[in-house]
């Protein structure tokens, strides 16, 4: 009798323990999936109910456990739906803002072509530049919401021209010095994403460095591909912070779970993983941060170096700065230029 009683108690408890372990494993997988912004959404997990074989205290415990499982699964399903709806909402807002700024830029360009007053033209250029920056923020919002839109607005483009286009999307572009050491040409389908990536890195470099310090951008080539090196001379980051941000550029994580003030690095990391582009942050000698973007050879159409091809920066002296002009529009910034000519500043590309 004692053995029968023991068996009637132990077996349900062991079964309940097994189901509890299954719930723990499913919960662990769900936490990993929720933290992964690129993971496939396969819907809520399906949990196995604990069979109720008796009408005693253990049977009551099994029923209560099943109710907990059902409630937890319903809560998780609602969270997944809420996350999806929130991302869709922000994506729609970003798309609407992007469309409106595109129409606004078209109107501004039409007014600029018909205007001859230099003072008014300068104000129009400033409005144009603000609209371009607003559209970049909308594009970043759509990217973080999981919306991927590829617009082939141009043919194969030199990497240096992509950097020039990125300069037209940031504030403080006058402080940037561009040295083009290669005429490598990239595929058309990556131009938009690479422009956004470089613009975010340039925005961080300009924003987190003193107003009077320059920001150097070097475009060079090596056996690994083409390199875009953005160097600023600000306060920089600690070794721990650099390690954290470098890890963020590699691993997948959700912005709402790991908030940060450096929002642009989330965009850079997402684009780097999408195209398998290498991005690394290091300390600048003397203070500051250096960001190096490595474009693999499979994304390049030509690799004809016009400067030092050993992988060292192009160190030619920049030309004399041009007279200050208004910010160039993206159309002007993407006008093909001779890649072998180092550009002294963003004003020279306007």
XYZ file of C-alpha atoms in Angstrom:
350
model
C 0.000 0.000 0.000
C 2.828 2.363 0.836
C 4.463 1.592 -2.513
C 1.234 2.283 -4.392
C 0.712 5.547 -2.562
C 4.334 6.552 -3.229
C 3.967 5.713 -6.931
C 0.682 7.639 -7.200
C 2.435 10.718 -5.808
C 5.843 10.503 -7.475
C 4.668 9.878 -11.045
C 2.467 13.012 -11.316
C 5.172 15.099 -9.649
C 7.804 13.805 -12.087
C 5.492 14.504 -15.022
C 4.852 17.996 -13.700
C 8.599 18.543 -13.288
C 9.203 17.440 -16.895
C 6.602 19.855 -18.222
C 8.111 22.650 -16.113
C 11.532 21.973 -17.676
C 9.951 22.173 -21.145
C 8.410 25.533 -20.267
C 11.796 26.781 -19.045
C 13.474 25.718 -22.305
C 10.773 27.345 -24.423
C 11.035 30.535 -22.357
C 14.813 30.604 -22.885
C 14.425 30.222 -26.642
C 11.807 32.966 -26.712
C 14.064 35.358 -24.812
C 16.862 34.714 -27.318
C 14.485 35.198 -30.237
C 12.978 38.393 -28.853
C 16.479 39.830 -28.384
C 17.261 39.065 -32.039
C 15.821 41.723 -34.323
C 16.509 39.667 -37.452
C 14.954 36.432 -36.241
C 11.980 34.955 -38.012
C 8.672 35.445 -36.222
C 7.147 31.964 -36.108
C 4.264 32.923 -33.842
C 3.702 32.140 -30.169
C 5.140 28.905 -28.737
C 2.952 25.864 -28.268
C 3.211 24.434 -24.765
C 2.205 20.900 -23.784
C -0.509 20.702 -21.162
C 0.064 18.701 -18.032
C -2.324 15.710 -18.018
C -4.706 15.703 -15.050
C -5.089 12.070 -13.914
C -6.435 12.550 -10.433
C -8.853 14.700 -8.497
C -6.669 15.456 -5.525
C -4.168 18.105 -4.500
C -1.713 17.088 -7.250
C -4.510 17.221 -9.835
C -5.380 20.731 -8.658
C -1.713 21.684 -9.006
C -1.638 20.327 -12.575
C -4.743 22.309 -13.518
C -3.276 25.479 -12.028
C -0.027 24.860 -13.916
C -1.932 24.467 -17.192
C -3.720 27.745 -16.570
C -0.393 29.476 -15.946
C 0.945 28.097 -19.237
C -2.128 29.246 -21.160
C -1.966 32.724 -19.668
C 1.784 33.026 -20.319
C 1.385 31.938 -23.957
C -1.465 34.431 -24.480
C 0.616 37.214 -22.930
C 3.598 36.385 -25.133
C 1.392 36.303 -28.225
C 0.033 39.734 -27.338
C 3.567 41.080 -26.852
C 4.662 39.734 -30.236
C 1.625 41.317 -31.882
C 2.254 44.603 -30.075
C 5.884 44.587 -31.182
C 4.885 43.918 -34.787
C 2.230 46.646 -34.766
C 4.601 49.174 -33.180
C 7.287 48.459 -35.775
C 4.736 48.792 -38.568
C 3.492 52.081 -37.128
C 6.975 53.577 -36.906
C 7.775 52.250 -40.365
C 4.691 53.899 -41.826
C 5.562 57.172 -40.111
C 9.086 56.985 -41.502
C 7.809 56.216 -44.995
C 5.369 59.128 -44.899
C 8.043 61.544 -43.692
C 10.416 60.280 -46.401
C 7.794 60.753 -49.116
C 6.911 64.239 -47.882
C 10.545 65.349 -47.736
C 11.128 63.969 -51.237
C 8.239 66.107 -52.525
C 9.538 69.054 -50.532
C 12.994 68.683 -52.084
C 11.449 68.608 -55.554
C 9.612 71.883 -54.873
C 12.743 73.487 -53.412
C 14.812 72.436 -56.440
C 12.219 73.989 -58.753
C 12.353 77.266 -56.827
C 16.160 77.219 -56.795
C 16.343 76.858 -60.563
C 14.131 79.919 -61.038
C 15.752 82.092 -58.360
C 18.643 84.496 -59.045
C 18.896 86.396 -55.738
C 22.083 85.136 -54.002
C 20.780 85.824 -50.491
C 17.529 83.989 -51.133
C 19.373 81.137 -52.824
C 21.543 80.723 -49.738
C 18.434 80.392 -47.569
C 16.932 77.899 -50.014
C 20.134 75.846 -49.869
C 19.875 75.765 -46.065
C 16.254 74.600 -46.228
C 17.252 72.018 -48.829
C 20.001 70.675 -46.576
C 17.665 70.403 -43.573
C 15.128 68.492 -45.688
C 17.834 66.050 -46.818
C 18.832 65.416 -43.198
C 15.202 64.890 -42.253
C 14.820 62.315 -45.007
C 17.901 60.481 -43.742
C 16.363 60.275 -40.272
C 13.168 58.900 -41.827
C 15.200 56.279 -43.694
C 16.911 55.288 -40.432
C 13.528 54.986 -38.728
C 12.249 52.680 -41.482
C 15.389 50.571 -41.211
C 15.019 50.173 -37.442
C 11.355 49.258 -37.971
C 12.411 46.389 -40.217
C 11.355 47.919 -43.541
C 13.750 47.292 -46.385
C 13.389 49.374 -49.516
C 16.008 49.306 -52.261
C 15.767 52.094 -54.819
C 18.088 51.889 -57.807
C 18.390 55.605 -58.553
C 21.800 55.432 -60.230
C 24.250 53.107 -61.891
C 27.590 51.903 -60.519
C 29.152 54.705 -58.474
C 32.671 55.329 -57.136
C 33.008 54.955 -53.391
C 34.281 58.532 -53.087
C 31.061 59.842 -54.638
C 29.041 57.847 -52.099
C 30.973 59.615 -49.344
C 30.230 62.965 -50.987
C 26.542 62.092 -51.070
C 26.699 61.216 -47.375
C 28.285 64.608 -46.629
C 25.196 66.297 -48.022
C 23.070 64.555 -45.357
C 24.841 65.777 -42.219
C 25.283 68.990 -40.287
C 28.773 70.434 -40.053
C 29.879 68.985 -43.388
C 32.271 71.951 -43.759
C 34.631 70.351 -41.224
C 35.044 67.134 -43.206
C 38.163 66.565 -45.317
C 37.903 63.825 -47.930
C 40.938 62.041 -49.397
C 40.075 59.722 -52.281
C 42.766 57.077 -52.741
C 40.900 54.633 -54.997
C 38.399 54.687 -57.841
C 36.644 51.490 -56.710
C 33.059 51.331 -57.978
C 30.255 49.686 -56.015
C 27.117 47.873 -57.129
C 23.994 50.041 -57.628
C 21.830 48.132 -55.136
C 24.087 49.001 -52.181
C 24.484 52.728 -52.903
C 21.541 53.864 -50.779
C 22.412 51.716 -47.759
C 26.121 52.584 -47.912
C 25.298 56.296 -48.146
C 23.113 56.012 -45.051
C 25.813 54.048 -43.193
C 28.563 56.571 -43.971
C 26.248 59.488 -43.143
C 25.528 58.046 -39.690
C 29.244 57.567 -39.003
C 30.009 61.097 -40.202
C 27.180 62.517 -38.091
C 28.614 60.831 -34.984
C 32.133 62.020 -35.798
C 31.030 65.622 -36.275
C 28.652 65.633 -33.300
C 31.080 64.121 -30.764
C 34.159 66.187 -31.609
C 35.000 69.854 -30.915
C 33.529 72.410 -33.304
C 36.928 73.565 -34.503
C 38.472 70.134 -35.101
C 38.475 68.535 -38.553
C 37.078 65.128 -39.457
C 39.117 63.180 -42.003
C 37.628 60.618 -44.383
C 40.075 58.432 -46.295
C 38.970 56.143 -49.121
C 41.603 53.548 -49.988
C 41.922 50.015 -51.276
C 43.669 46.827 -50.198
C 43.585 43.125 -50.950
C 40.522 42.794 -48.701
C 38.499 45.347 -50.689
C 37.801 49.056 -50.322
C 38.065 50.931 -47.029
C 36.328 54.069 -45.784
C 38.074 55.434 -42.691
C 36.345 58.190 -40.680
C 38.619 59.825 -38.105
C 37.607 62.437 -35.534
C 39.600 64.128 -32.791
C 37.082 64.417 -29.963
C 36.990 62.987 -26.463
C 36.631 59.445 -27.768
C 35.359 56.442 -25.826
C 36.718 54.303 -23.068
C 38.064 50.850 -23.878
C 34.973 49.235 -22.341
C 32.629 51.459 -24.335
C 34.514 50.758 -27.563
C 34.277 47.017 -26.948
C 30.537 47.339 -26.257
C 29.847 49.366 -29.407
C 31.993 47.077 -31.567
C 30.039 44.094 -30.272
C 26.813 45.938 -31.061
C 27.957 46.293 -34.680
C 28.244 42.501 -34.940
C 25.518 40.965 -32.817
C 21.821 41.384 -33.429
C 19.806 43.089 -30.750
C 16.678 45.132 -30.392
C 16.798 48.851 -29.788
C 13.928 48.804 -27.279
C 15.776 46.251 -25.141
C 19.206 47.913 -25.268
C 18.668 51.689 -25.450
C 21.607 53.884 -26.363
C 22.341 57.520 -27.066
C 24.384 56.556 -30.147
C 21.371 55.634 -32.256
C 23.308 55.809 -35.517
C 25.411 52.792 -34.575
C 22.266 50.643 -34.507
C 21.641 51.704 -38.103
C 25.282 51.071 -39.041
C 25.215 47.635 -37.423
C 21.982 46.620 -39.158
C 23.315 47.667 -42.568
C 26.700 46.038 -41.929
C 25.024 42.702 -41.133
C 22.715 43.019 -44.132
C 25.592 43.348 -46.617
C 28.277 41.543 -44.557
C 30.390 44.698 -44.365
C 33.099 44.993 -41.740
C 32.881 47.979 -39.367
C 35.325 48.546 -36.520
C 35.749 51.390 -34.038
C 39.194 52.168 -32.628
C 40.830 54.967 -30.694
C 42.321 57.854 -32.631
C 45.892 58.628 -31.503
C 45.693 61.780 -29.422
C 41.981 61.411 -28.731
C 38.865 60.618 -30.697
C 37.364 57.650 -32.493
C 38.259 56.131 -35.849
C 35.617 54.106 -37.683
C 36.779 51.855 -40.517
C 34.304 50.409 -43.013
C 35.599 47.498 -45.124
C 33.706 46.767 -48.327
C 34.396 43.218 -49.528
C 35.551 42.708 -53.091
C 32.275 41.016 -54.081
C 30.492 44.376 -53.716
C 32.975 46.178 -55.967
C 33.021 46.354 -59.754
C 36.550 47.705 -60.184
C 39.574 47.899 -57.934
C 41.961 50.221 -59.729
C 43.958 52.029 -57.091
C 45.142 55.553 -57.843
C 47.084 56.056 -54.642
C 48.813 53.773 -52.168
C 47.436 50.228 -52.603
C 49.175 48.720 -49.594
C 46.340 49.615 -47.286
C 47.868 52.802 -45.803
C 45.887 56.045 -45.821
C 46.197 58.385 -48.762
C 48.365 61.151 -47.308
C 48.481 63.681 -50.119
C 48.124 67.266 -48.942
C 44.641 68.632 -49.480
C 44.078 71.426 -51.922
C 43.310 74.940 -50.765
C 39.766 75.141 -49.398
C 37.222 76.614 -51.712
C 35.162 79.639 -50.818
C 32.330 78.724 -48.454
C 29.220 77.813 -50.342
C 25.794 76.532 -49.491
C 25.268 72.854 -48.800
C 25.174 70.795 -51.938
C 22.131 68.759 -52.773
C 22.448 64.979 -53.088
C 22.167 65.274 -56.863
C 25.147 67.588 -56.977
C 27.117 65.499 -54.532
C 26.760 62.368 -56.615
C 28.004 63.998 -59.809
C 30.906 61.867 -61.074
C 34.283 63.387 -60.391
C 37.828 62.315 -61.009
C 38.516 59.883 -58.154
C 42.250 60.556 -58.181
C 41.764 64.120 -57.001
C 41.796 64.564 -53.207
C 39.018 66.824 -52.019
C 39.926 69.421 -49.440
C 36.501 69.807 -47.923
C 32.856 69.215 -48.484
C 32.516 72.734 -49.891
C 34.546 71.632 -52.888
C 31.901 69.066 -53.740
C 28.987 71.496 -53.730
